[in-house]
PDB file of C-alpha atoms in Angstrom:
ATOM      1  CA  UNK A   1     104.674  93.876  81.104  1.00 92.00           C
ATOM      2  CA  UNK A   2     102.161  93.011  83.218  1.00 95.00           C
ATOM      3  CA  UNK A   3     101.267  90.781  85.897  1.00 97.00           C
ATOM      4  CA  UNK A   4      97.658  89.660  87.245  1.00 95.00           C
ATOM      5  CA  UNK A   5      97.101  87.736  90.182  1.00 95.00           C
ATOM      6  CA  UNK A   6      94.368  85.806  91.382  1.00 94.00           C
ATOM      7  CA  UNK A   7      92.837  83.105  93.862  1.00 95.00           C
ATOM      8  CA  UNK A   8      93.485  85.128  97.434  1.00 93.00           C
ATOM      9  CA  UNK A   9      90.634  84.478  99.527  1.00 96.00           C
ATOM     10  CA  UNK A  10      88.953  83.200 102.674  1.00 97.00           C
ATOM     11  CA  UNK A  11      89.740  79.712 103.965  1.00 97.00           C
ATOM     12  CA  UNK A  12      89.282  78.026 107.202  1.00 97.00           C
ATOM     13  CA  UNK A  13      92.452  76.835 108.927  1.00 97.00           C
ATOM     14  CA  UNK A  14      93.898  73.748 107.557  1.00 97.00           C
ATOM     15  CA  UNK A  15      92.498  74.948 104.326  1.00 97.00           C
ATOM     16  CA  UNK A  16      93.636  75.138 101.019  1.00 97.00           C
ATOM     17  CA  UNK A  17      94.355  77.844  98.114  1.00 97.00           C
ATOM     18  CA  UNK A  18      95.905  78.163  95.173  1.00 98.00           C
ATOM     19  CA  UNK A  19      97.481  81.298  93.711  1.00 98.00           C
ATOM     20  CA  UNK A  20      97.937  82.222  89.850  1.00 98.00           C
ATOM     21  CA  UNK A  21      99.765  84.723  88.522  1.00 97.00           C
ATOM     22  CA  UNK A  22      99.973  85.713  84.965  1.00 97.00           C
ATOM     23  CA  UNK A  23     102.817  87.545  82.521  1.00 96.00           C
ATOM     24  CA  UNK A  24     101.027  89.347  79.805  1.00 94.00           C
ATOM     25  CA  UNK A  25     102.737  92.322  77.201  1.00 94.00           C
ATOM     26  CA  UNK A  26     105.927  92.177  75.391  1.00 93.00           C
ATOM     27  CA  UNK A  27     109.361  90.559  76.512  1.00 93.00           C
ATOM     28  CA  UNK A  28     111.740  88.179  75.559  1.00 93.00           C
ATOM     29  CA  UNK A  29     112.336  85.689  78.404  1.00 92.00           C
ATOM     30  CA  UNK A  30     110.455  85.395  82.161  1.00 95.00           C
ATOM     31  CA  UNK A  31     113.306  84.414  84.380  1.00 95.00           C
ATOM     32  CA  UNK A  32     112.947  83.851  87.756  1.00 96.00           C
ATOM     33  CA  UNK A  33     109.550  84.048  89.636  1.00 98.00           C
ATOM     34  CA  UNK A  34     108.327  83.854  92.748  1.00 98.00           C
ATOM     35  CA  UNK A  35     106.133  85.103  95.564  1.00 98.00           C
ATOM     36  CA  UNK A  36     106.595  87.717  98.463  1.00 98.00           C
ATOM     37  CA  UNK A  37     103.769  88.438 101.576  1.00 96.00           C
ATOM     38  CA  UNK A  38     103.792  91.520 103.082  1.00 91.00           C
ATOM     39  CA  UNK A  39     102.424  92.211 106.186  1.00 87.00           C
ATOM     40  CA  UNK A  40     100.746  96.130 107.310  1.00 87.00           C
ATOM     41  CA  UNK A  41     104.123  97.737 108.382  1.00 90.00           C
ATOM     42  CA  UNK A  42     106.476  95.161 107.654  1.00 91.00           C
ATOM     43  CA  UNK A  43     108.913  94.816 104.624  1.00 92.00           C
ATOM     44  CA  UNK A  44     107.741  92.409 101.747  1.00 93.00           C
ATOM     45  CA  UNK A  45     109.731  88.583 102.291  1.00 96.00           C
ATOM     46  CA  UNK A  46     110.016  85.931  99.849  1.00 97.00           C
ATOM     47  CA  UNK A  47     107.574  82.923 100.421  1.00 98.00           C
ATOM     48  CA  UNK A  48     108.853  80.689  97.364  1.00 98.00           C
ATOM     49  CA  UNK A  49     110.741  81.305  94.623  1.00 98.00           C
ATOM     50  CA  UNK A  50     111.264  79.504  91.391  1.00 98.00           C
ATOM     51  CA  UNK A  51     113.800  79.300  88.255  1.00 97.00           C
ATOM     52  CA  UNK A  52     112.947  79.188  84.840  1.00 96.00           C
ATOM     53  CA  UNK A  53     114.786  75.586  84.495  1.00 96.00           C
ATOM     54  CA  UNK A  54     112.407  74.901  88.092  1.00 96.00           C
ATOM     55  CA  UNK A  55     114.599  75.394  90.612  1.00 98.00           C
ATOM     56  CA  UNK A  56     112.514  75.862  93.802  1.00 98.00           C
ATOM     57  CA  UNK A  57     113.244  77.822  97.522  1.00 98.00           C
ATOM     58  CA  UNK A  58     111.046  78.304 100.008  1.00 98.00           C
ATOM     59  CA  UNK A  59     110.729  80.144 103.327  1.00 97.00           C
ATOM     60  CA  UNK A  60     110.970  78.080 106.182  1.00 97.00           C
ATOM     61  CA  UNK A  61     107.539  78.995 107.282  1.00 95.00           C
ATOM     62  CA  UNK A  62     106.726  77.764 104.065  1.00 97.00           C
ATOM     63  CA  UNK A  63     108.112  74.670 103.568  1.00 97.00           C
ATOM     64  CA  UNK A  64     106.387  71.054 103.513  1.00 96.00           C
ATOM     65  CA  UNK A  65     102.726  73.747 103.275  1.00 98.00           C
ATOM     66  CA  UNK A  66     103.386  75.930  99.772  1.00 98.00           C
ATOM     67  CA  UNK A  67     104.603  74.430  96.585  1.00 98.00           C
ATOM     68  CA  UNK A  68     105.078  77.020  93.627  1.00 98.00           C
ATOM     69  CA  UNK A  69     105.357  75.743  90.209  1.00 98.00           C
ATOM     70  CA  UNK A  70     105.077  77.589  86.846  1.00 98.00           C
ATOM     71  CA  UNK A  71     103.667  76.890  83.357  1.00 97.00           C
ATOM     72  CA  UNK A  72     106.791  78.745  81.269  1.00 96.00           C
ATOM     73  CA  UNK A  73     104.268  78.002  78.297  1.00 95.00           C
ATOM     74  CA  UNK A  74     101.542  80.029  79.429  1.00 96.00           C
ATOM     75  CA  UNK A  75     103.895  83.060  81.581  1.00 96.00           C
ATOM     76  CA  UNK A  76     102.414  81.563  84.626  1.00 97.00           C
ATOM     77  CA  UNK A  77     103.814  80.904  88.362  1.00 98.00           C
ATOM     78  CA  UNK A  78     101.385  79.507  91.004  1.00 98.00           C
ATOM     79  CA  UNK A  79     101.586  78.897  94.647  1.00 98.00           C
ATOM     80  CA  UNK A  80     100.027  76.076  95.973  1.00 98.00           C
ATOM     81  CA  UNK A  81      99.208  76.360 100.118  1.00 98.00           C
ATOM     82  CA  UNK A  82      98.254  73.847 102.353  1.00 98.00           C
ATOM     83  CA  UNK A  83      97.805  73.584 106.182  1.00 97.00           C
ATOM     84  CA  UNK A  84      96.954  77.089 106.039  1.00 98.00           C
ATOM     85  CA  UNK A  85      96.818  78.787 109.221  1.00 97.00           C
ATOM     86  CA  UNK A  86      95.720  82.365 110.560  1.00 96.00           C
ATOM     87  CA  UNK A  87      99.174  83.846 110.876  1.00 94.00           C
ATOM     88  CA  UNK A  88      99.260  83.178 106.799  1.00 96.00           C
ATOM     89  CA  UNK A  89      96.688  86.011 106.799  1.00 96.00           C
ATOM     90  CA  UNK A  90      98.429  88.729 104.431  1.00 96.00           C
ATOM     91  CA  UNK A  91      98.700  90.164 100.768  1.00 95.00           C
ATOM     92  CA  UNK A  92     100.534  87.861  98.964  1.00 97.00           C
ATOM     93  CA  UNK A  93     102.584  89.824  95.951  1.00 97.00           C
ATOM     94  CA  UNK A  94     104.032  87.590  92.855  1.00 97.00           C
ATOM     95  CA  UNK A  95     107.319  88.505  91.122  1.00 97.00           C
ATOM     96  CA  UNK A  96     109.018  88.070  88.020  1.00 97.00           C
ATOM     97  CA  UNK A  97     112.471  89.172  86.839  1.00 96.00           C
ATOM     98  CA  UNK A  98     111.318  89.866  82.705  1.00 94.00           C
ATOM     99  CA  UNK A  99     113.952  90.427  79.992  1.00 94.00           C
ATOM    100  CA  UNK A 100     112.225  92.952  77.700  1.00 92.00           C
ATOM    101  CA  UNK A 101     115.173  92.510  75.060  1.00 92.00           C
ATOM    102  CA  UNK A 102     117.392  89.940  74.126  1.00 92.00           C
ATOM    103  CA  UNK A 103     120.831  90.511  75.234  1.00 90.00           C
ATOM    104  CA  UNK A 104     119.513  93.377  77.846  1.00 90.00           C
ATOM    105  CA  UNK A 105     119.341  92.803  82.082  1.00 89.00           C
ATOM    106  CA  UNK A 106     115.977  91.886  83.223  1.00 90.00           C
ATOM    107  CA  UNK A 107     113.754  93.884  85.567  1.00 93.00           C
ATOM    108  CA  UNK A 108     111.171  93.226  87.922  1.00 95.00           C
ATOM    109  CA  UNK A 109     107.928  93.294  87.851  1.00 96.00           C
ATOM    110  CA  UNK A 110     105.323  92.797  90.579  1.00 96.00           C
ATOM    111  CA  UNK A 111     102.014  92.208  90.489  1.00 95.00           C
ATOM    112  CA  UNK A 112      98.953  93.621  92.582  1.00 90.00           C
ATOM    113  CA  UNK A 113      98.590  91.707  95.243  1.00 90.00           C
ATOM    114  CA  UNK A 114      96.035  89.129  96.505  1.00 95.00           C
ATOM    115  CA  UNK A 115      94.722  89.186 100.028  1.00 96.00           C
ATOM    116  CA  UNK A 116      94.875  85.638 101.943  1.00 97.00           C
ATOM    117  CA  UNK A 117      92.774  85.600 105.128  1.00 97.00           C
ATOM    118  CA  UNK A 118      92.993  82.229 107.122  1.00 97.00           C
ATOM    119  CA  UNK A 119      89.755  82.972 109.673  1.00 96.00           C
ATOM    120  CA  UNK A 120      87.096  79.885 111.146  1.00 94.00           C
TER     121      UNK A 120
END
């Protein structure tokens, strides 16, 4: 299982990007997905999260800014961020807990990171 993501970048504040990540290789089911940030020295924190069904929690830095959605068709979660500021400025990781086997516990799997830097 695999995960690439793409659409980090530079913005100006009050900007906009939008994050992809895809779920390629061989599983069963994608369950829950979501996105982390992880700052130089600092643990990795969730920024949104999302369920299969489209359940959807956010951080409270993120709220009313980020909107994640996913494509369960296409094995895709994306973040959505708006009113992007400079303190955004990090590697933004996605996540998704894969079942490899029916009937088995899913696992997570992360992908490699996309740097987000919010500069004028």
């Amino acid at each position: 299982v695999q995960l690439q993501a793409s659409g980090g970048g530079l913005v100006q504040p009050g900007g906009s990007l939008r994050l992809s990540c895809a779920a390629s290789g061989s599983f069963f089911s994608i369950n829950d997905m979501g996105w982390y940030r992880q700052a130089p020295g600092k643990q990795r924190e969730l920024v949104a999260g999302i369920t299969r069904g489209g359940l959807t929690n956010y951080a409270d830095s993120a709220k009313g800014r980020f909107t994640i959605s996913r494509d369960n068709a296409q094995n895709t979660v994306y973040l959505q961020m708006s009113s992007l500021k400079p303190e955004d400025t990090v590697v933004y990781h996605c996540n998704a807990r894969v079942t490899r086997y029916r009937g088995t516990y899913g696992a997570d799997y992360w992908g490699q990171g996309t740097q987000v830097t919010v500069s004028s």
